[in-house]
mmCIF file of C-alpha atoms in Angstrom:
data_model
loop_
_atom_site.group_PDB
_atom_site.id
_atom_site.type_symbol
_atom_site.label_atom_id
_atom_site.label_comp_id
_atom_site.label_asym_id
_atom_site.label_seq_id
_atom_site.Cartn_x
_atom_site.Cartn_y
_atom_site.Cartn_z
ATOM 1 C CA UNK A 182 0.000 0.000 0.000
ATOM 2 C CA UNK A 183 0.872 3.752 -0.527
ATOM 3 C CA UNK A 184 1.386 6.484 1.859
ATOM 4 C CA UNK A 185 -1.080 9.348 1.944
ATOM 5 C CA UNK A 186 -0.038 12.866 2.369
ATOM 6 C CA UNK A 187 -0.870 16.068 0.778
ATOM 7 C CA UNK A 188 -0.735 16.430 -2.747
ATOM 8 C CA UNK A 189 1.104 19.233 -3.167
ATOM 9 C CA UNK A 190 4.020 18.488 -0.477
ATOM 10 C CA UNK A 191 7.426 18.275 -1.669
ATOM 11 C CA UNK A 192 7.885 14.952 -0.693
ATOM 12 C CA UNK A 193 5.691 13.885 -3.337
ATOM 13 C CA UNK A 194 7.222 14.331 -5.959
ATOM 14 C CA UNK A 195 10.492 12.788 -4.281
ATOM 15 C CA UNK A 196 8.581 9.880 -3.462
ATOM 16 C CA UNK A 197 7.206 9.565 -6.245
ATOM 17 C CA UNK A 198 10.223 9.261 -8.632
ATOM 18 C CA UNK A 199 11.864 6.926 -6.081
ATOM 19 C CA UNK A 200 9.340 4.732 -6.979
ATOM 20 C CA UNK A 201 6.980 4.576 -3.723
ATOM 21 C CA UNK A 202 3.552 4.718 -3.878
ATOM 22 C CA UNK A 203 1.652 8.206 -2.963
ATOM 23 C CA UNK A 204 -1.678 7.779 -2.762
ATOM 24 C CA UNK A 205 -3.948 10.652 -3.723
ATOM 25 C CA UNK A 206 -7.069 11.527 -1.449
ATOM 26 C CA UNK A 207 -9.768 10.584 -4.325
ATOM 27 C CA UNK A 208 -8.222 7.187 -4.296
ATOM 28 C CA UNK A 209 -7.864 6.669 -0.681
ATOM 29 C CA UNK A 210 -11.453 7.170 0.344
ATOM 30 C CA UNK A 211 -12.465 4.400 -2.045
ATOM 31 C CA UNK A 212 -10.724 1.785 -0.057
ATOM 32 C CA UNK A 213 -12.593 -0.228 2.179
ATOM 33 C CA UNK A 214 -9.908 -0.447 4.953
ATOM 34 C CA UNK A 215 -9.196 1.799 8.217
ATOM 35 C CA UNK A 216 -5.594 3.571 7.195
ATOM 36 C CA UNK A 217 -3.097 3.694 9.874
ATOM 37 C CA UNK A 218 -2.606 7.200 11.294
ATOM 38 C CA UNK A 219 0.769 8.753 12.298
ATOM 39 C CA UNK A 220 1.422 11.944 12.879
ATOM 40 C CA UNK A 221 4.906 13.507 12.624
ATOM 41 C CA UNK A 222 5.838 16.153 15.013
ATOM 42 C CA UNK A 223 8.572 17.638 12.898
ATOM 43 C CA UNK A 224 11.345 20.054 14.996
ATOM 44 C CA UNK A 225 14.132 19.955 12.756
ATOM 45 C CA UNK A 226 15.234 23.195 10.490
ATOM 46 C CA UNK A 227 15.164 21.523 7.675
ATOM 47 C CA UNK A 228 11.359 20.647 7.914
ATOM 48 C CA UNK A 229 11.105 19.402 4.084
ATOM 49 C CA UNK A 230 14.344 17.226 4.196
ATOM 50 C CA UNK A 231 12.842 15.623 7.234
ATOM 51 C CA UNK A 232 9.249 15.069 5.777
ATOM 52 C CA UNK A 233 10.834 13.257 3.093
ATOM 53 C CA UNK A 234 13.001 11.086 4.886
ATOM 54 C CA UNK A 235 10.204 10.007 7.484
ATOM 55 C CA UNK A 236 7.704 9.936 4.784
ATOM 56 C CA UNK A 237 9.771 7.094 2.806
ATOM 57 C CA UNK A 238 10.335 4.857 5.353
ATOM 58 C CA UNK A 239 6.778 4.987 6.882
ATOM 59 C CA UNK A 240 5.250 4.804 3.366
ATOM 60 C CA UNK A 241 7.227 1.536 2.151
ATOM 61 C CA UNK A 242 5.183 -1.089 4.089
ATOM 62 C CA UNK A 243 2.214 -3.341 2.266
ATOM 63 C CA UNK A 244 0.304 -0.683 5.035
ATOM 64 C CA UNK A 245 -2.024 2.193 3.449
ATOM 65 C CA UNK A 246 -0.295 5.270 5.871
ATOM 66 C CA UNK A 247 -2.097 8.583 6.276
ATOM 67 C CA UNK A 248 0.569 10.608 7.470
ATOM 68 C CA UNK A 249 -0.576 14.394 9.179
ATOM 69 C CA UNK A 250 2.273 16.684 9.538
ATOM 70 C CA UNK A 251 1.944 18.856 13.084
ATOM 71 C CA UNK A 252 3.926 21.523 14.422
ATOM 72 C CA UNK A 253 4.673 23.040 17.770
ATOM 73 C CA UNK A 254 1.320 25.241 17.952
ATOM 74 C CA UNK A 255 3.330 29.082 19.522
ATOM 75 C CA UNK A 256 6.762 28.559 17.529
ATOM 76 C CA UNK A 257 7.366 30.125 14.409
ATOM 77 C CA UNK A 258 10.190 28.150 12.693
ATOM 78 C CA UNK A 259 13.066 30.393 10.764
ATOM 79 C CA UNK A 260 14.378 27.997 8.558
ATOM 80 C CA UNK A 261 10.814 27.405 6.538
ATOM 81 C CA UNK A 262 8.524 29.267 4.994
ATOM 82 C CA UNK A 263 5.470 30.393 6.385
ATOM 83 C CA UNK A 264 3.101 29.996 3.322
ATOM 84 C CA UNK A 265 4.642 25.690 3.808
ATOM 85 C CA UNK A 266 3.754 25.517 7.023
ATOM 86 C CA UNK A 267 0.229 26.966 6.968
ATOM 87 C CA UNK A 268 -0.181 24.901 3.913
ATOM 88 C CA UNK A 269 0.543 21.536 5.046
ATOM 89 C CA UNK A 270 1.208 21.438 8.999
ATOM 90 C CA UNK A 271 -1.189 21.968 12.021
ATOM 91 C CA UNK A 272 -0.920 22.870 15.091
ATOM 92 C CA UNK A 273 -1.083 20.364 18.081
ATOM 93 C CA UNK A 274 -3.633 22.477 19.952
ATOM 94 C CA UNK A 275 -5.754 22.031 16.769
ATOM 95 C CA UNK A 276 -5.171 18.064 16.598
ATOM 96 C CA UNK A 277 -5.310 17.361 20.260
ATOM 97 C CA UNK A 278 -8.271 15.748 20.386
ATOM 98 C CA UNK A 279 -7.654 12.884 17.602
ATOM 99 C CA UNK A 280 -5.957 9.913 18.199
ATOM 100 C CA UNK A 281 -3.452 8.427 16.532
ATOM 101 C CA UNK A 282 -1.879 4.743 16.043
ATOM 102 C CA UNK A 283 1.548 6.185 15.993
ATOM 103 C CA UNK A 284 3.121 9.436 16.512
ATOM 104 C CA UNK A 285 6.843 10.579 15.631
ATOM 105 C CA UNK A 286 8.635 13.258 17.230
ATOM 106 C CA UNK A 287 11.704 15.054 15.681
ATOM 107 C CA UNK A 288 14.889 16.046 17.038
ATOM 108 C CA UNK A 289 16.038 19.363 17.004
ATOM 109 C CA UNK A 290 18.885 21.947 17.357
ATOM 110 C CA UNK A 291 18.323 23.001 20.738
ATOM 111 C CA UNK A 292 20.840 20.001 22.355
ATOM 112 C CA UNK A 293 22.830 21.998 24.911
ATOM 113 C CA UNK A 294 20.273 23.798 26.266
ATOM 114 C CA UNK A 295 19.048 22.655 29.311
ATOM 115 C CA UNK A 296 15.103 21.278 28.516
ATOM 116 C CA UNK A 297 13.587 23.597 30.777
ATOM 117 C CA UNK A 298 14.871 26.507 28.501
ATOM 118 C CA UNK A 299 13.426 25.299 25.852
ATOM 119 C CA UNK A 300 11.219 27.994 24.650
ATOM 120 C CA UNK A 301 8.353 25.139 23.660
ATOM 121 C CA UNK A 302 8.916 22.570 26.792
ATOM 122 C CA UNK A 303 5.745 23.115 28.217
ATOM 123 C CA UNK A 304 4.157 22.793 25.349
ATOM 124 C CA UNK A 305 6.507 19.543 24.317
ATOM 125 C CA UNK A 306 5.860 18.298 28.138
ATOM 126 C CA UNK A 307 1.727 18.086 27.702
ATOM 127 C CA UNK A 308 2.228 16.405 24.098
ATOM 128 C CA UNK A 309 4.401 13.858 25.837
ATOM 129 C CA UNK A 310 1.548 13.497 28.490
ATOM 130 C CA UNK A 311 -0.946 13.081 25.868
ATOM 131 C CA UNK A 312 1.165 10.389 23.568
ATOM 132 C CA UNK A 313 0.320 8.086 26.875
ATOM 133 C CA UNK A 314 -3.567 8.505 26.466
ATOM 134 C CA UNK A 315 -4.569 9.178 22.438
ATOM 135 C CA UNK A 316 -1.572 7.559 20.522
ATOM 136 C CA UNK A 317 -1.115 3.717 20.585
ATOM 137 C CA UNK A 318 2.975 3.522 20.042
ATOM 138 C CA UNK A 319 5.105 6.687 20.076
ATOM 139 C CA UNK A 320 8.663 6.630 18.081
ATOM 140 C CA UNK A 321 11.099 9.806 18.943
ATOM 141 C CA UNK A 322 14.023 10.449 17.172
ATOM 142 C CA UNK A 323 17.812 12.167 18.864
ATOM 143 C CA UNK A 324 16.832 15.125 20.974
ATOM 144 C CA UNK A 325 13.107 14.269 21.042
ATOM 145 C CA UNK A 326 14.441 11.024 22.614
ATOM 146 C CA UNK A 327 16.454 12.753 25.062
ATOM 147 C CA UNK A 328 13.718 14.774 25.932
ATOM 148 C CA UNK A 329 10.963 11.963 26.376
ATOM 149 C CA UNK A 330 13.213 9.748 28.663
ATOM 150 C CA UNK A 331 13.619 13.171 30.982
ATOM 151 C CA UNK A 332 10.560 13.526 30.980
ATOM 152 C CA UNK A 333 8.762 10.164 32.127
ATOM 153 C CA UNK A 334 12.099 8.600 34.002
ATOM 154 C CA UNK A 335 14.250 11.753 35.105
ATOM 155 C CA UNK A 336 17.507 10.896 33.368
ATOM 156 C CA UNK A 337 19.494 13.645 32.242
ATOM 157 C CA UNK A 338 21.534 14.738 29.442
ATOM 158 C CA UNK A 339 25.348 15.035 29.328
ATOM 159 C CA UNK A 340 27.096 17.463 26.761
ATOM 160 C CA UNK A 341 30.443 15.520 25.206
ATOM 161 C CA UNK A 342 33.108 17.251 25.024
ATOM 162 C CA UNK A 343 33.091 17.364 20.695
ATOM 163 C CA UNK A 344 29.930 16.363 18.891
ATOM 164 C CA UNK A 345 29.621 12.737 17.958
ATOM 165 C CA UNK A 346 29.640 13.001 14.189
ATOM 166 C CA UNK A 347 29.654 10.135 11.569
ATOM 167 C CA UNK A 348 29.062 6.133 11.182
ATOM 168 C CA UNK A 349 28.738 4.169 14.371
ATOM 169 C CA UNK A 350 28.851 0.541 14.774
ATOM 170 C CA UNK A 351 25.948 -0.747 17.214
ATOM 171 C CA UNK A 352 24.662 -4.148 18.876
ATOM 172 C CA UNK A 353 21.719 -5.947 18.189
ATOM 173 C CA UNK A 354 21.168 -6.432 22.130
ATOM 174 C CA UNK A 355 17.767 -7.671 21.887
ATOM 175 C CA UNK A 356 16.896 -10.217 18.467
ATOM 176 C CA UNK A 357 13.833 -11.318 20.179
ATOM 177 C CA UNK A 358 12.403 -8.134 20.517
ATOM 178 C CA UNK A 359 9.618 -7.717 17.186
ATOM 179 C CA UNK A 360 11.235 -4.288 16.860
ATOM 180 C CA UNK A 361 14.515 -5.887 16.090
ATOM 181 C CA UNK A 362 13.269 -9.100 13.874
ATOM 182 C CA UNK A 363 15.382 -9.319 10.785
ATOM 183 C CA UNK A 364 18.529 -6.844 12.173
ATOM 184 C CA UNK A 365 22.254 -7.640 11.822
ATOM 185 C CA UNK A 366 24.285 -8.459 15.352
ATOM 186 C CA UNK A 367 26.325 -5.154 13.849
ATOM 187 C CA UNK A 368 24.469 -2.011 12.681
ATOM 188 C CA UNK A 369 26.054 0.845 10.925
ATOM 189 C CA UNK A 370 23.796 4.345 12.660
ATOM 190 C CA UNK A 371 24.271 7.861 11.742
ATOM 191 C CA UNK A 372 25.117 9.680 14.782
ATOM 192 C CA UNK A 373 24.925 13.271 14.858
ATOM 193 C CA UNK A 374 24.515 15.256 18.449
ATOM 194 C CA UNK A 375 26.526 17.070 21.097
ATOM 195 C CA UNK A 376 24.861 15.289 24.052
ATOM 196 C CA UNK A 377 23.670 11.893 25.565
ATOM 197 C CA UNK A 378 21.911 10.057 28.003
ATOM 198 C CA UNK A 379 23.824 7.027 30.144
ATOM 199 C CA UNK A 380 23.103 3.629 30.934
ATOM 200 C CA UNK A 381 23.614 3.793 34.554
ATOM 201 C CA UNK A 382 21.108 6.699 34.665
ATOM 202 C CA UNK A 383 18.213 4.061 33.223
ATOM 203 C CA UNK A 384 15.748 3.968 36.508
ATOM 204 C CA UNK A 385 15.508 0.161 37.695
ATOM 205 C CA UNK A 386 11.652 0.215 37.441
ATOM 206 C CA UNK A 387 11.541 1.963 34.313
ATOM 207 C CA UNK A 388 11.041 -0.708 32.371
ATOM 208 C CA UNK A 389 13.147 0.362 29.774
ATOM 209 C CA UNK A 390 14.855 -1.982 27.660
ATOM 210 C CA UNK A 391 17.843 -1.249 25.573
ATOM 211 C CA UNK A 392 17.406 -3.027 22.240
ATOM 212 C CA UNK A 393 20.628 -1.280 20.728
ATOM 213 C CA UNK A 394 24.174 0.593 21.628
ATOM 214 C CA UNK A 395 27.677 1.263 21.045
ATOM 215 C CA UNK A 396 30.607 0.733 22.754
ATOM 216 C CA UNK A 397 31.668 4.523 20.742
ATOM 217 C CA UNK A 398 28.590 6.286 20.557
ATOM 218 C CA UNK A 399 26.780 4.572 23.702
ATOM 219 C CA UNK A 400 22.719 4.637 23.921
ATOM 220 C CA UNK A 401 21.343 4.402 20.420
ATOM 221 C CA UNK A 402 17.463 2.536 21.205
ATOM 222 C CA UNK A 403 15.397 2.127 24.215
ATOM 223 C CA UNK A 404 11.795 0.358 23.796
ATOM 224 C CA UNK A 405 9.877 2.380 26.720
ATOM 225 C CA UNK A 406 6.713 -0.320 27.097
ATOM 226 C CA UNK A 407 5.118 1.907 29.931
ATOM 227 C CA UNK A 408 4.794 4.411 27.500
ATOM 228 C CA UNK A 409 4.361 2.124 24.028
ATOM 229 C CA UNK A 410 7.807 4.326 22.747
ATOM 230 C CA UNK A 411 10.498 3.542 21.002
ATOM 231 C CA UNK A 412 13.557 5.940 21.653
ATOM 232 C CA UNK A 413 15.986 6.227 19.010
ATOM 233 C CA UNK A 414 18.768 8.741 19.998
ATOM 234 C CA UNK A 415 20.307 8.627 16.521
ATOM 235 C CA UNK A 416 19.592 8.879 13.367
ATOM 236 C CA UNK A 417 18.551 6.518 10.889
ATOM 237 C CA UNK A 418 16.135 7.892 8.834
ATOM 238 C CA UNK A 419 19.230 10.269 7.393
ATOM 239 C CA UNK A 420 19.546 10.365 3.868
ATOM 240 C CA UNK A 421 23.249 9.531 2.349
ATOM 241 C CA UNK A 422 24.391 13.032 2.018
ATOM 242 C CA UNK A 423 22.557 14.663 5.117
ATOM 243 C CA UNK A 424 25.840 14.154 7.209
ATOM 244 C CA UNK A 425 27.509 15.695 3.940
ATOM 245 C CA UNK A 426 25.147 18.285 4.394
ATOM 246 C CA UNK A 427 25.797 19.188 8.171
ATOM 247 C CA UNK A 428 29.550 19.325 7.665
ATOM 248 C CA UNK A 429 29.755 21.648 5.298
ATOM 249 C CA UNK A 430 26.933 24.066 7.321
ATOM 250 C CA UNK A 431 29.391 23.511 10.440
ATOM 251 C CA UNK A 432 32.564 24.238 8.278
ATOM 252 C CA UNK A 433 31.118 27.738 7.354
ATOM 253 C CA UNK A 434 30.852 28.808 10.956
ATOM 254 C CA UNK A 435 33.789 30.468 13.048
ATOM 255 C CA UNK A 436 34.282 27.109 14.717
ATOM 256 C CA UNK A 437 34.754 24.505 11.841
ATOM 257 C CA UNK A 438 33.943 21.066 11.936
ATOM 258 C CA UNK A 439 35.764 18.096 12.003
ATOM 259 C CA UNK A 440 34.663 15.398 9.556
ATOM 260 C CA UNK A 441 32.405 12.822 10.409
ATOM 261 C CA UNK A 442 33.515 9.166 11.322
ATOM 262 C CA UNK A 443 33.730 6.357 9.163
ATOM 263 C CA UNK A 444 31.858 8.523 6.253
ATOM 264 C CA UNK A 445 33.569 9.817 3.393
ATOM 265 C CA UNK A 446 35.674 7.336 1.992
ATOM 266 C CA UNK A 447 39.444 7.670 2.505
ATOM 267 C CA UNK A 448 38.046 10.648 5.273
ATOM 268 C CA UNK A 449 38.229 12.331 1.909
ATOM 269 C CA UNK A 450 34.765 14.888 1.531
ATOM 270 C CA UNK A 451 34.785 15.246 -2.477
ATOM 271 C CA UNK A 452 34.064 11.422 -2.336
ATOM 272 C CA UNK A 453 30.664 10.729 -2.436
ATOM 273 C CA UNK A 454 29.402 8.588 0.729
ATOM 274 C CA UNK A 455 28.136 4.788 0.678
ATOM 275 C CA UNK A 456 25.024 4.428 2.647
ATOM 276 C CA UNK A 457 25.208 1.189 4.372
ATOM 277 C CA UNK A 458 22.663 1.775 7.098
ATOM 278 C CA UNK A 459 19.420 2.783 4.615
ATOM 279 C CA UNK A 460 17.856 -1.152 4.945
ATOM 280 C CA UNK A 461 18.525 -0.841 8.688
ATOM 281 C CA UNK A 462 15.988 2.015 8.406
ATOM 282 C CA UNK A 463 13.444 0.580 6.613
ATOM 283 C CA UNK A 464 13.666 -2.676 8.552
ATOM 284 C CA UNK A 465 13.275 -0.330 11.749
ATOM 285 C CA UNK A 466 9.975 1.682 11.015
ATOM 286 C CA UNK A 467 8.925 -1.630 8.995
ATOM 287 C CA UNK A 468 8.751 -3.170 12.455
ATOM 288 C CA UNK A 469 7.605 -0.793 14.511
ATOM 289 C CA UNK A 470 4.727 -0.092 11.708
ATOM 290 C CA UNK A 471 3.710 -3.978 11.889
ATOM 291 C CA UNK A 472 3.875 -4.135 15.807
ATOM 292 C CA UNK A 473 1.324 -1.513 15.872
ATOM 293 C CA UNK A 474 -0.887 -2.752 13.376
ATOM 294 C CA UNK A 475 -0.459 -6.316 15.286
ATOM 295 C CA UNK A 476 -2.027 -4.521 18.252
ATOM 296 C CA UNK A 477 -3.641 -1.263 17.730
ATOM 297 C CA UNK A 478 -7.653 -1.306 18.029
ATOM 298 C CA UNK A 479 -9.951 -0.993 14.737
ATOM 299 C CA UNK A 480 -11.913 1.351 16.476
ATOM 300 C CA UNK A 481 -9.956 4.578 16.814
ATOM 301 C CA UNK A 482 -12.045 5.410 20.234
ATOM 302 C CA UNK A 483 -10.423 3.102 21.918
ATOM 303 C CA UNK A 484 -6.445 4.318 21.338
ATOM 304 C CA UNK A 485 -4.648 5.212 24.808
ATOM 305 C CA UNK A 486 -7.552 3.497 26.906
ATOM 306 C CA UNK A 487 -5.539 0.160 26.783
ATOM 307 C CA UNK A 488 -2.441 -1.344 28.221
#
């Protein structure tokens, strides 16, 4: 099956000449199925990059996807255009009262400030709150991850002393779980932050299991099953040059960048990268899609009001 966004959003046309199937709304109302809803929180800058790259992994399973794109309801992002996000994003005070069988939440560039100066924590705090009682399985992604694990558990963050930048080797720590069903013991992740959370700060009645990590890069996935969450504190869902991308932003500014690990080939950065993490993705979101199918109710009433 297709996924089902708005006609006119960029990641359309991407989509579309990457061969996955976008499904128009004429065409989706004439199917006799219940779509599975997910709505994408989006924080990052680059809101269109990160449509596109959440978009194609959502919208490659057998699974008809209608995918609604929501946005912090007081913040007025700089880095995209106003007429876009009118266009195709609402505001979580607006979809507050719909539920949702999964929900994904963003990172975004706000790492080494502490949460509670986040200008849109409050607001980030109730939508956490409300993930518990109208979504059926939540997925956040680096800072959003970070965030979500302070919030229900109390663990903080840690700035590092450079930002963990490039290719990171991870463990398959937990092949029974159906999140990781088909993943290699090794896993190349993109890993892109300047902070992280430990291992020893993990609460011993959180019930949080850790399904993946490095012995580099340290926590990369946590399946939260008080909270039906999966917390990914990397970055999978980056396209092959988004890394590319960053290093030459960070190379402009007074401070430089070094380049990331295990990326370019020869650490040379006119070589084009290899992506060798990009089934790891879709094998991800493929799971976590089917696991909430497996389990989410027919009847959209009853999301959040189970265990």
């Amino acid at each position: 099956m297709p996924i089902k966004i708005p006609d006119d959003l960029p990641a359309s046309r991407v989509l579309e000449q990457e061969g996955v199937m976008v499904m128009r709304e004429t065409d989706a109302v004439r199917q006799d199925i219940r779509p599975l809803k997910i709505g994408l929180l989006n924080l990052m800058p680059n809101k269109i990059n990160t449509e596109t790259q959440l978009a194609r992994l959502t919208g490659a399973t057998p699974l008809q996807v209608e995918l609604t794109l929501v946005r912090i309801s007081n913040h007025i992002p700089r880095n995209t255009s106003a007429d876009h996000m009118a266009t195709f994003y609402r505001p979580w005070e607006e979809v507050r009262t719909e539920r949702f069988d999964g929900f994904i939440i963003t990172g975004a560039p706000v790492e080494k400030l502490a949460f509670e100066d986040v200008t849109y924590w409050d607001e980030l705090r109730r939508v956490f709150d409300w993930t518990h009682t109208h979504v059926h399985r939540s997925f956040n992604i680096c800072w959003a991850a970070q965030a979500a694990v302070h919030h229900f558990h109390g663990m903080g963050k840690y700035e590092l002393p450079e930002k963990l930048f490039g290719i990171f080797r991870h463990r398959n720590l937990a092949p029974a779980s159906p999140f990781m069903r088909g993943f290699s013991d090794d896993i190349a992740i993109p890993v892109s932050r300047w902070t992280e959370v430990r291992r020893e700060d993990i609460p011993a009645d959180s019930g949080l299991e850790i399904l993946a990590d490095s012995r580099e890069a340290g926590l990369c996935l946590l399946h939260d099953h008080r909270h039906r969450a999966l917390q990914m504190f990397n970055h999978l869902e980056y396209d092959t040059g988004t890394l590319a991308d960053e290093y030459l932003r960070d190379a402009a500014t007074p401070e430089g960048s070094r380049l990331p690990r295990n990326y370019f080939p020869g650490d040379d950065p006119k070589q084009r990268p290899v992506n060798i993490w990009r089934s790891h993705a879709h094998l991800l979101f493929g799971n976590w899609i089917n696991e909430m199918y497996q389990t989410t109710p027919f009847e959209m009433g009853r999301i959040g009001r189970h265990s």
